[in-house]
PDB file of C-alpha atoms in Angstrom:
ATOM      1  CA  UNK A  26     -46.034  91.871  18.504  1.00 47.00           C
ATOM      2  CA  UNK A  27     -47.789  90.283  15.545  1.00 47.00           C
ATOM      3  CA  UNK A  28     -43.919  89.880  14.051  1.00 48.00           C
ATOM      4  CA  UNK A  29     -42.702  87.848  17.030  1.00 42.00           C
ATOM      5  CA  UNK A  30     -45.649  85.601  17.552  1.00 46.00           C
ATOM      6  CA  UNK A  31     -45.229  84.441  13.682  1.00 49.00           C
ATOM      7  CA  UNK A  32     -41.844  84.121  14.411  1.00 51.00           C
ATOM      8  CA  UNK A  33     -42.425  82.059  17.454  1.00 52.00           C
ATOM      9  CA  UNK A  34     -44.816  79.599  15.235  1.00 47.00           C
ATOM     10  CA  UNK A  35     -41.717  79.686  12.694  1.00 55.00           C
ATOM     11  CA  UNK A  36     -39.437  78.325  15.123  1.00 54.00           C
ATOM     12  CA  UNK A  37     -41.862  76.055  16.992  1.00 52.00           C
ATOM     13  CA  UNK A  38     -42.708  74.542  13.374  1.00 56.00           C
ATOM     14  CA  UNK A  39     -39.953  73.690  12.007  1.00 61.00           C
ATOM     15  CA  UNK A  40     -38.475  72.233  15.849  1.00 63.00           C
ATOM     16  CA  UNK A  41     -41.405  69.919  15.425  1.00 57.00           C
ATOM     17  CA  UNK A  42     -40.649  68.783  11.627  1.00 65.00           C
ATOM     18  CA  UNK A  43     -36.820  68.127  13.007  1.00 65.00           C
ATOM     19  CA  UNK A  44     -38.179  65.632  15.727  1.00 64.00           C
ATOM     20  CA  UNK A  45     -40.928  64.411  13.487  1.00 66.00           C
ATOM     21  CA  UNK A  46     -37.719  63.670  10.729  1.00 64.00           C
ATOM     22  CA  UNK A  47     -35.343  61.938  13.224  1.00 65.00           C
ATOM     23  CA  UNK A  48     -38.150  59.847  14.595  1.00 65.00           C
ATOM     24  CA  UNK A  49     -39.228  58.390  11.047  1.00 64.00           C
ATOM     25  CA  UNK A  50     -35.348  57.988  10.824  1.00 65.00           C
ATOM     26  CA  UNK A  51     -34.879  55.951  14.059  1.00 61.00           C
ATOM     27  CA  UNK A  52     -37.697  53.690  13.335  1.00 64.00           C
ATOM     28  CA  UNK A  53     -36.729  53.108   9.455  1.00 59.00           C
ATOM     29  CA  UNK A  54     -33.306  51.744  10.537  1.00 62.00           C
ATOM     30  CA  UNK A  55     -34.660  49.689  13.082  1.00 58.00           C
ATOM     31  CA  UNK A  56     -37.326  47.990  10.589  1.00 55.00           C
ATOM     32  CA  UNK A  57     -36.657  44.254  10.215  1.00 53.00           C
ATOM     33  CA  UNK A  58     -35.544  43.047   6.454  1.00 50.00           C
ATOM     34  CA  UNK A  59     -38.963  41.178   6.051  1.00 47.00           C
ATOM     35  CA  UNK A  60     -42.388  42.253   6.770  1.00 49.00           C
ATOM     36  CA  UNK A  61     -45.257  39.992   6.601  1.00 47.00           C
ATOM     37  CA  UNK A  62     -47.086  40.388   3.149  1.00 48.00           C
ATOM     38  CA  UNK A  63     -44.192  42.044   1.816  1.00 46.00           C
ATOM     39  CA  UNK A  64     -42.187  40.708  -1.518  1.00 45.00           C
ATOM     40  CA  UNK A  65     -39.592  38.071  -1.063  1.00 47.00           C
ATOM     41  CA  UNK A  66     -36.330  38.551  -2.789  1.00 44.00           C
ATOM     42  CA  UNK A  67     -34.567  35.787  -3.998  1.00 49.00           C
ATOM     43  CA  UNK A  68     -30.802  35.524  -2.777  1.00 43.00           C
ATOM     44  CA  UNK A  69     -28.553  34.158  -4.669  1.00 46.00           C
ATOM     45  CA  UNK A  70     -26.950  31.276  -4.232  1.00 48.00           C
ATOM     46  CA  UNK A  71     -23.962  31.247  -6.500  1.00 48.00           C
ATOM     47  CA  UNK A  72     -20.688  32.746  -4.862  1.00 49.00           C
ATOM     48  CA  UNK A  73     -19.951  34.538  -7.967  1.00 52.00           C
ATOM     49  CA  UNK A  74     -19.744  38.326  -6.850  1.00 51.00           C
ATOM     50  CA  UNK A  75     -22.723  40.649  -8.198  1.00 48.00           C
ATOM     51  CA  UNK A  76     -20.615  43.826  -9.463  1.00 51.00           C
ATOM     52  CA  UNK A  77     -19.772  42.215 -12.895  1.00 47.00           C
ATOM     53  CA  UNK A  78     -16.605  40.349 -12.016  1.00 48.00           C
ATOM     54  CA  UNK A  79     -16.590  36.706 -13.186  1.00 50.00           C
ATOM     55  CA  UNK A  80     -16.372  33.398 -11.248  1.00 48.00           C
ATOM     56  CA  UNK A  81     -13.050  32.624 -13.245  1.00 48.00           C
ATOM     57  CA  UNK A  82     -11.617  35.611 -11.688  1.00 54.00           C
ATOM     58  CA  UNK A  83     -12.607  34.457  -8.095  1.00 50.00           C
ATOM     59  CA  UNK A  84     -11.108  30.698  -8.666  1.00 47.00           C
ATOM     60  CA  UNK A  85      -8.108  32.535  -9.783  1.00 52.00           C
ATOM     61  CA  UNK A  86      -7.965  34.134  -6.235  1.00 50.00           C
ATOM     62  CA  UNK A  87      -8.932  31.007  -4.546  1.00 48.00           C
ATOM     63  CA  UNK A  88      -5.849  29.584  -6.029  1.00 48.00           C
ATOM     64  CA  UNK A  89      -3.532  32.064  -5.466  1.00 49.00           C
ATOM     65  CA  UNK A  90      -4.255  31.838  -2.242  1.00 49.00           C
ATOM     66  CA  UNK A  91      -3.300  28.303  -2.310  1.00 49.00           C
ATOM     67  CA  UNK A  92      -0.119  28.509  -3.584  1.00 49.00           C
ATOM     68  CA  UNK A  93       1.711  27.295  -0.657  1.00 49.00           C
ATOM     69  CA  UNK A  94      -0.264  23.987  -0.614  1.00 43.00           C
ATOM     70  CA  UNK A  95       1.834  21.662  -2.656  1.00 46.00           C
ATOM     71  CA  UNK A  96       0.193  19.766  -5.360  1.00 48.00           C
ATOM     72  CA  UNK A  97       2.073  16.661  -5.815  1.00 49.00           C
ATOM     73  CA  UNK A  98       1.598  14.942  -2.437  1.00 45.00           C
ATOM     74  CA  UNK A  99       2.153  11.449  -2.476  1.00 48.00           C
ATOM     75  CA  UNK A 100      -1.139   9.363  -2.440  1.00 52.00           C
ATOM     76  CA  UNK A 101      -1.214   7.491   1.156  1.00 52.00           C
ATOM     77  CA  UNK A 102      -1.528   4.101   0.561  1.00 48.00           C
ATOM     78  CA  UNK A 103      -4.679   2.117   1.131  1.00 48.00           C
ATOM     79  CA  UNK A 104      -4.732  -0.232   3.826  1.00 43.00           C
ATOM     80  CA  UNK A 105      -5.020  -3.370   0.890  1.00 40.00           C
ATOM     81  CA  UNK A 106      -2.024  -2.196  -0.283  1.00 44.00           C
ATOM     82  CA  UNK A 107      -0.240  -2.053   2.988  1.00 45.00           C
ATOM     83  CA  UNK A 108      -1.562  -5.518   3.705  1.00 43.00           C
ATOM     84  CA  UNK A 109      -0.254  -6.475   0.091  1.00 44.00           C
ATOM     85  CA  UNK A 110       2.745  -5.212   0.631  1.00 45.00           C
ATOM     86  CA  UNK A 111       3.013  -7.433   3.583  1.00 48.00           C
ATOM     87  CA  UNK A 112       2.450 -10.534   2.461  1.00 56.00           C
ATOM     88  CA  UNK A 113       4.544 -10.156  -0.372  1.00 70.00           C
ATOM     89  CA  UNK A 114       7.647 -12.417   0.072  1.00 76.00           C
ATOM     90  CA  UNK A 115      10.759 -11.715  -1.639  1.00 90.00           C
ATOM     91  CA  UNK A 116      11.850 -14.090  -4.228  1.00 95.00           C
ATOM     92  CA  UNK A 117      14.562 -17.059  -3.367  1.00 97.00           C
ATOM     93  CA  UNK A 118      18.035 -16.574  -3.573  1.00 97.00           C
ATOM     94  CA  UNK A 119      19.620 -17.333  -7.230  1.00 98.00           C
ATOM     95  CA  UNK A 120      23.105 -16.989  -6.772  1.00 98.00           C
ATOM     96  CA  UNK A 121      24.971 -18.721 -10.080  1.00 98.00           C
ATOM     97  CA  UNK A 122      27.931 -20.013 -10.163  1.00 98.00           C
ATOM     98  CA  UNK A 123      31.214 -19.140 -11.580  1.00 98.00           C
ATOM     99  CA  UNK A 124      33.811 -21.215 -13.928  1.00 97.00           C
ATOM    100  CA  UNK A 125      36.302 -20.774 -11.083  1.00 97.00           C
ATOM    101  CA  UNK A 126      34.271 -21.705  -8.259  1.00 98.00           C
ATOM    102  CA  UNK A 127      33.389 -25.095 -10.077  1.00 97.00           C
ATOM    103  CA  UNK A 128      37.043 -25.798 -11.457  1.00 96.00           C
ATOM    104  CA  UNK A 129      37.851 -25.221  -7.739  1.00 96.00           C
ATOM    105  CA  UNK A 130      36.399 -28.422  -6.392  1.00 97.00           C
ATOM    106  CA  UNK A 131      37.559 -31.812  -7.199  1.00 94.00           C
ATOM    107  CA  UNK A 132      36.994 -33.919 -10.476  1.00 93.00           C
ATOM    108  CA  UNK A 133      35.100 -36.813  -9.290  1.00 92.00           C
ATOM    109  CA  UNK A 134      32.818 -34.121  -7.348  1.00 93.00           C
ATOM    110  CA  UNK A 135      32.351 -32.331 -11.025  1.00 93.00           C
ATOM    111  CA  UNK A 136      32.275 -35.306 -13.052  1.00 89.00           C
ATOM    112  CA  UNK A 137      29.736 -34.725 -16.244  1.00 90.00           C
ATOM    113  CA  UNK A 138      28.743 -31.739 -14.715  1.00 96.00           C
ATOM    114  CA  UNK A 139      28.829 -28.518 -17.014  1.00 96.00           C
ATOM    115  CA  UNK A 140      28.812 -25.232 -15.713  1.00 98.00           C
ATOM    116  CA  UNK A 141      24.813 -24.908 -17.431  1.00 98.00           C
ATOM    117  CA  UNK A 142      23.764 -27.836 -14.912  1.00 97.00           C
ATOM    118  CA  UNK A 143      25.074 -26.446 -12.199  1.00 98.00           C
ATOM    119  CA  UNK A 144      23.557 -23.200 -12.979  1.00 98.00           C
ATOM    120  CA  UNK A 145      20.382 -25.037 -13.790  1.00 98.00           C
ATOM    121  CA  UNK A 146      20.128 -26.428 -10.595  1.00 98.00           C
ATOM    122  CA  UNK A 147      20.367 -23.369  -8.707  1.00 98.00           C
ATOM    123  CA  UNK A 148      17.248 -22.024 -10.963  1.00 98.00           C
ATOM    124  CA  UNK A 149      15.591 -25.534  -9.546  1.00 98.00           C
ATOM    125  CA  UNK A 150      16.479 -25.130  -5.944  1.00 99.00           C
ATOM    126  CA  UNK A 151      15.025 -21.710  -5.849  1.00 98.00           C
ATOM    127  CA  UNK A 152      11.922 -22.355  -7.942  1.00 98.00           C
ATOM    128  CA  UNK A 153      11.194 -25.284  -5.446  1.00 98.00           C
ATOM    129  CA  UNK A 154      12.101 -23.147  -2.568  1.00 98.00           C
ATOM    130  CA  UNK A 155       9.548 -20.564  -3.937  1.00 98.00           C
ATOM    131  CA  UNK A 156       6.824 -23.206  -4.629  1.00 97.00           C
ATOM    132  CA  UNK A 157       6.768 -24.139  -0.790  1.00 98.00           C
ATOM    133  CA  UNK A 158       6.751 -20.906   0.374  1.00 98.00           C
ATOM    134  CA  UNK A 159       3.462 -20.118  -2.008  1.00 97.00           C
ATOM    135  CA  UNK A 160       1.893 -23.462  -0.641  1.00 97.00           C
ATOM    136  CA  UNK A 161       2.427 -22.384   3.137  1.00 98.00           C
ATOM    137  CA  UNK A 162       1.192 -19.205   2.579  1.00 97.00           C
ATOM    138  CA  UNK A 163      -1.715 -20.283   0.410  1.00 97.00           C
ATOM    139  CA  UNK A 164      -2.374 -22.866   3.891  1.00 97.00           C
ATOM    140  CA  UNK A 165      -2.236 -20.330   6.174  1.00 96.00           C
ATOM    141  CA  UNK A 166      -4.378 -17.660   4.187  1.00 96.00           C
ATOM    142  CA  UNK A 167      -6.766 -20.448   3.698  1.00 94.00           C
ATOM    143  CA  UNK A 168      -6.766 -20.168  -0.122  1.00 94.00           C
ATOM    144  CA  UNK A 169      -8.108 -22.997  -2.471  1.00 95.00           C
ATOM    145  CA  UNK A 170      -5.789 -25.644  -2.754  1.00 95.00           C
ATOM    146  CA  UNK A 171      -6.143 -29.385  -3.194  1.00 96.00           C
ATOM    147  CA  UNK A 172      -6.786 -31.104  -0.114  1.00 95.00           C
ATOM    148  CA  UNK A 173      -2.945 -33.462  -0.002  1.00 95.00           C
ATOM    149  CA  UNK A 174      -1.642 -30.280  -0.749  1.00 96.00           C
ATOM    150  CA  UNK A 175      -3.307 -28.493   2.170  1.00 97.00           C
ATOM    151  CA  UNK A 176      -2.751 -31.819   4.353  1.00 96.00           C
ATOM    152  CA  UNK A 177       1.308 -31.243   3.378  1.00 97.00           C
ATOM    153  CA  UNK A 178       1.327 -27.733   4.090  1.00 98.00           C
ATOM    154  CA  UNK A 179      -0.092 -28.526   7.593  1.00 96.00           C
ATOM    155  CA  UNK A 180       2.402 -31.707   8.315  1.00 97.00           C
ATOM    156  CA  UNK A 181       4.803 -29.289   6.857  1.00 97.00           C
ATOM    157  CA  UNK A 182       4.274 -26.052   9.211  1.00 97.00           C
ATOM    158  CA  UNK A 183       4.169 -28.398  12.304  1.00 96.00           C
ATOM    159  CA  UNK A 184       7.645 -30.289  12.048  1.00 96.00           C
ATOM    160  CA  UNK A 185       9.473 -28.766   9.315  1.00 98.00           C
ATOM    161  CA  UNK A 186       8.763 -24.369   8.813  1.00 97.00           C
ATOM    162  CA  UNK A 187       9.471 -23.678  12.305  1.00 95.00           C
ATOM    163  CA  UNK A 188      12.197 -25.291  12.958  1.00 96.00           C
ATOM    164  CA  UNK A 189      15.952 -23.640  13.718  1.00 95.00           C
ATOM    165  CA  UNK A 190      18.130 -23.362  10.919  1.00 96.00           C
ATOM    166  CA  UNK A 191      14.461 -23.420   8.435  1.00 98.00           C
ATOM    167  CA  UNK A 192      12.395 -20.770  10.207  1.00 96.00           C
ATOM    168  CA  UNK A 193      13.057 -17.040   7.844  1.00 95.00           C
ATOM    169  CA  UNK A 194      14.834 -19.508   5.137  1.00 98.00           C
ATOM    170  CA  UNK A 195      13.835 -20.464   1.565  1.00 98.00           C
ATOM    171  CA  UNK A 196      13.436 -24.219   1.511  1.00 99.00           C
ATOM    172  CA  UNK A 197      12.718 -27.482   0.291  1.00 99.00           C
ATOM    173  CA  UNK A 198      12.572 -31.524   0.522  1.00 98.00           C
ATOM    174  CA  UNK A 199      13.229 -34.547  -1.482  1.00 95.00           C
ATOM    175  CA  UNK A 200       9.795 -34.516  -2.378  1.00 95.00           C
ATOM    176  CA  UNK A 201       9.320 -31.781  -4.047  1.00 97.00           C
ATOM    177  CA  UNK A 202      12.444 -32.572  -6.241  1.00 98.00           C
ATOM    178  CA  UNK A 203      10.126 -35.107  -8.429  1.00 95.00           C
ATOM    179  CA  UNK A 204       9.414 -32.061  -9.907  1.00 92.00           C
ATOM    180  CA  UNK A 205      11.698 -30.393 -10.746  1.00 96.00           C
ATOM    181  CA  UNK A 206      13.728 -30.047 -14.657  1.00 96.00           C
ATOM    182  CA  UNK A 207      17.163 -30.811 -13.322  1.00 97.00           C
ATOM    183  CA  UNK A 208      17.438 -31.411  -9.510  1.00 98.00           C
ATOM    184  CA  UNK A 209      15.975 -34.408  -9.664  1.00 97.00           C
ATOM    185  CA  UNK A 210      16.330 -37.254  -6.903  1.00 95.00           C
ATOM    186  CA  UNK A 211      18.367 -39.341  -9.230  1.00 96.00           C
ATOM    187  CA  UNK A 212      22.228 -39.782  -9.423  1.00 95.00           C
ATOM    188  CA  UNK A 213      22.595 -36.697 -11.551  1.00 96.00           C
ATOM    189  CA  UNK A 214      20.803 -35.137  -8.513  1.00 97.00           C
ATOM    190  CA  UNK A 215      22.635 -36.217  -5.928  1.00 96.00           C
ATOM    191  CA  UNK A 216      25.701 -35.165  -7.413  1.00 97.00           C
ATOM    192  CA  UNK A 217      24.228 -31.966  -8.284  1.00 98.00           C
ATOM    193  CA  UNK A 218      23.032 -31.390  -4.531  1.00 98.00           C
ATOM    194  CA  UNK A 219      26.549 -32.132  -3.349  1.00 97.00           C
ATOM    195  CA  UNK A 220      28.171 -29.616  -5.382  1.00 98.00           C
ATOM    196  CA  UNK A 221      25.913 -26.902  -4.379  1.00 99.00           C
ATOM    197  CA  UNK A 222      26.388 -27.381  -0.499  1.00 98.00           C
ATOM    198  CA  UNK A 223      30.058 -26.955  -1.113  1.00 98.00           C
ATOM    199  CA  UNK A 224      29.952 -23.999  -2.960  1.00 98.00           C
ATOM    200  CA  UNK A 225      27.550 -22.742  -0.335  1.00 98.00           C
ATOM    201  CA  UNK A 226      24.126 -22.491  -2.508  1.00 98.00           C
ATOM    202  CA  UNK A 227      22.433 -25.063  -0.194  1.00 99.00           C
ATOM    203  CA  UNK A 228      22.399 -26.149   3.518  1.00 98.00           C
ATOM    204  CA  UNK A 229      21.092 -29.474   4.384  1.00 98.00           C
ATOM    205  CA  UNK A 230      19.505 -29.850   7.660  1.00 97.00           C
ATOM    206  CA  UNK A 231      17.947 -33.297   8.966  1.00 97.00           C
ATOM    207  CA  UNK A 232      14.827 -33.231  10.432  1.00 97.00           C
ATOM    208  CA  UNK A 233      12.260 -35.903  12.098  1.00 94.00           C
ATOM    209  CA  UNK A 234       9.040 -35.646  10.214  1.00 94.00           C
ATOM    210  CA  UNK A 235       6.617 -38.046  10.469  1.00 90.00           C
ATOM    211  CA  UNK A 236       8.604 -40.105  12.570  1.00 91.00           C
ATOM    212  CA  UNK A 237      11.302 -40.522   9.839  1.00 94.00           C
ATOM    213  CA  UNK A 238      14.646 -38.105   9.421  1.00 96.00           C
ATOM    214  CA  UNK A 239      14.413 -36.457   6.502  1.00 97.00           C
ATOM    215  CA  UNK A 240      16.893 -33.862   4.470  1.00 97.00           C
ATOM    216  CA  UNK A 241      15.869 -30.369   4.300  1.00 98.00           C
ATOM    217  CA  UNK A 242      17.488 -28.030   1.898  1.00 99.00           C
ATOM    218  CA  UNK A 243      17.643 -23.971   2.327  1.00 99.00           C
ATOM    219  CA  UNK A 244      18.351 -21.627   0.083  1.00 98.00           C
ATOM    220  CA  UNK A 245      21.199 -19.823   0.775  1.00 97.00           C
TER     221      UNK A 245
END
């Protein structure tokens, strides 16, 4: 009898050091990280990993994984160089012209003209051409310009820029040839104007400005 009841305590002890075991278990793995009081333990912050590897070897994965991407994408374009790119006009027609083409009009039309003037005036018509275009654009952008120059521009965009047969053209008047090296508005000129409408480098178009007809040549 002795032998069973120590048995019975046996078996009754070690029942209650199970449940006494599990319950210290249950409530150990429902502890929260941080008690009150307790140490705090620095995290860190780096991404690097913390069994030894390097951070070398995790940009190396990074990349890999990045492969695909490609690397030389064009750079968009920034909305000053769209509006650049907008306002940029292209440059006047030069069109020279040939031995043949000026041997194929008539002598008196040619007279004292070499095939350098001719060529010379072409590089006049355009540079003009391009000068008027600057000054209108200069106008309308409101840029700094001398004020006859701005009062031109205006006269200029009102009876003369958007006119049919001007309007999308490279262009310029008798005024402007004062200026110039070679097309001057002289006899040499003159003659030098007619042989360029009939080889087809200029149109001449007359318009009222300023209650007066005047010539306008485009660029062709």
């Amino acid at each position: 009898m002795q032998r069973l009841a120590g048995s019975s305590v046996d078996l009754f002890t070690d029942e209650l050091s199970n449940l006494e075991h599990g319950q210290l278990q249950f409530m150990a793995q429902r502890l929260p990280a941080f008690l009150p009081g307790s140490t705090t333990v620095q995290v860190p912050t780096s991404s690097c990993p913390a069994d030894g590897a390097s951070c070398a070897d995790e940009a190396d994965k990074a990349s890999a994984g990045n492969e695909n991407v490609p690397s030389n994408l064009p750079a968009r374009p920034s909305s000053a160089d769209n509006m650049g790119n907008k306002k940029k006009r292209a440059p006047a027609p030069r069109r020279y012209v040939m031995n043949d083409e000026l041997s194929s009009l008539s002598a008196y039309m040619t007279a004292r003209l070499s095939l350098e003037k001719v060529n010379a005036a072409v590089d006049d018509a355009a540079t003009m051409a391009e000068g008027v275009a600057h000054m209108l654009a200069t106008a309308r952008a409101r840029g700094k310009m001398a004020t006859h120059d701005r009062k031109r521009a205006q006269m200029l965009m009102v009876n003369v820029a958007g006119k049919e047969g001007v309007k999308g053209h490279h262009w310029f008047m008798e005024q402007d040839m004062k200026s110039a090296n070679i097309l001057r508005p002289d006899k040499t000129g003159k003659s030098l104007l007619t042989v360029l409408r009939h080889l087809g480098r200029l149109h001449e178009l007359r318009l009222s400005v300023e209650g007066s007809m005047q010539p306008v040549y485009t660029v062709q």
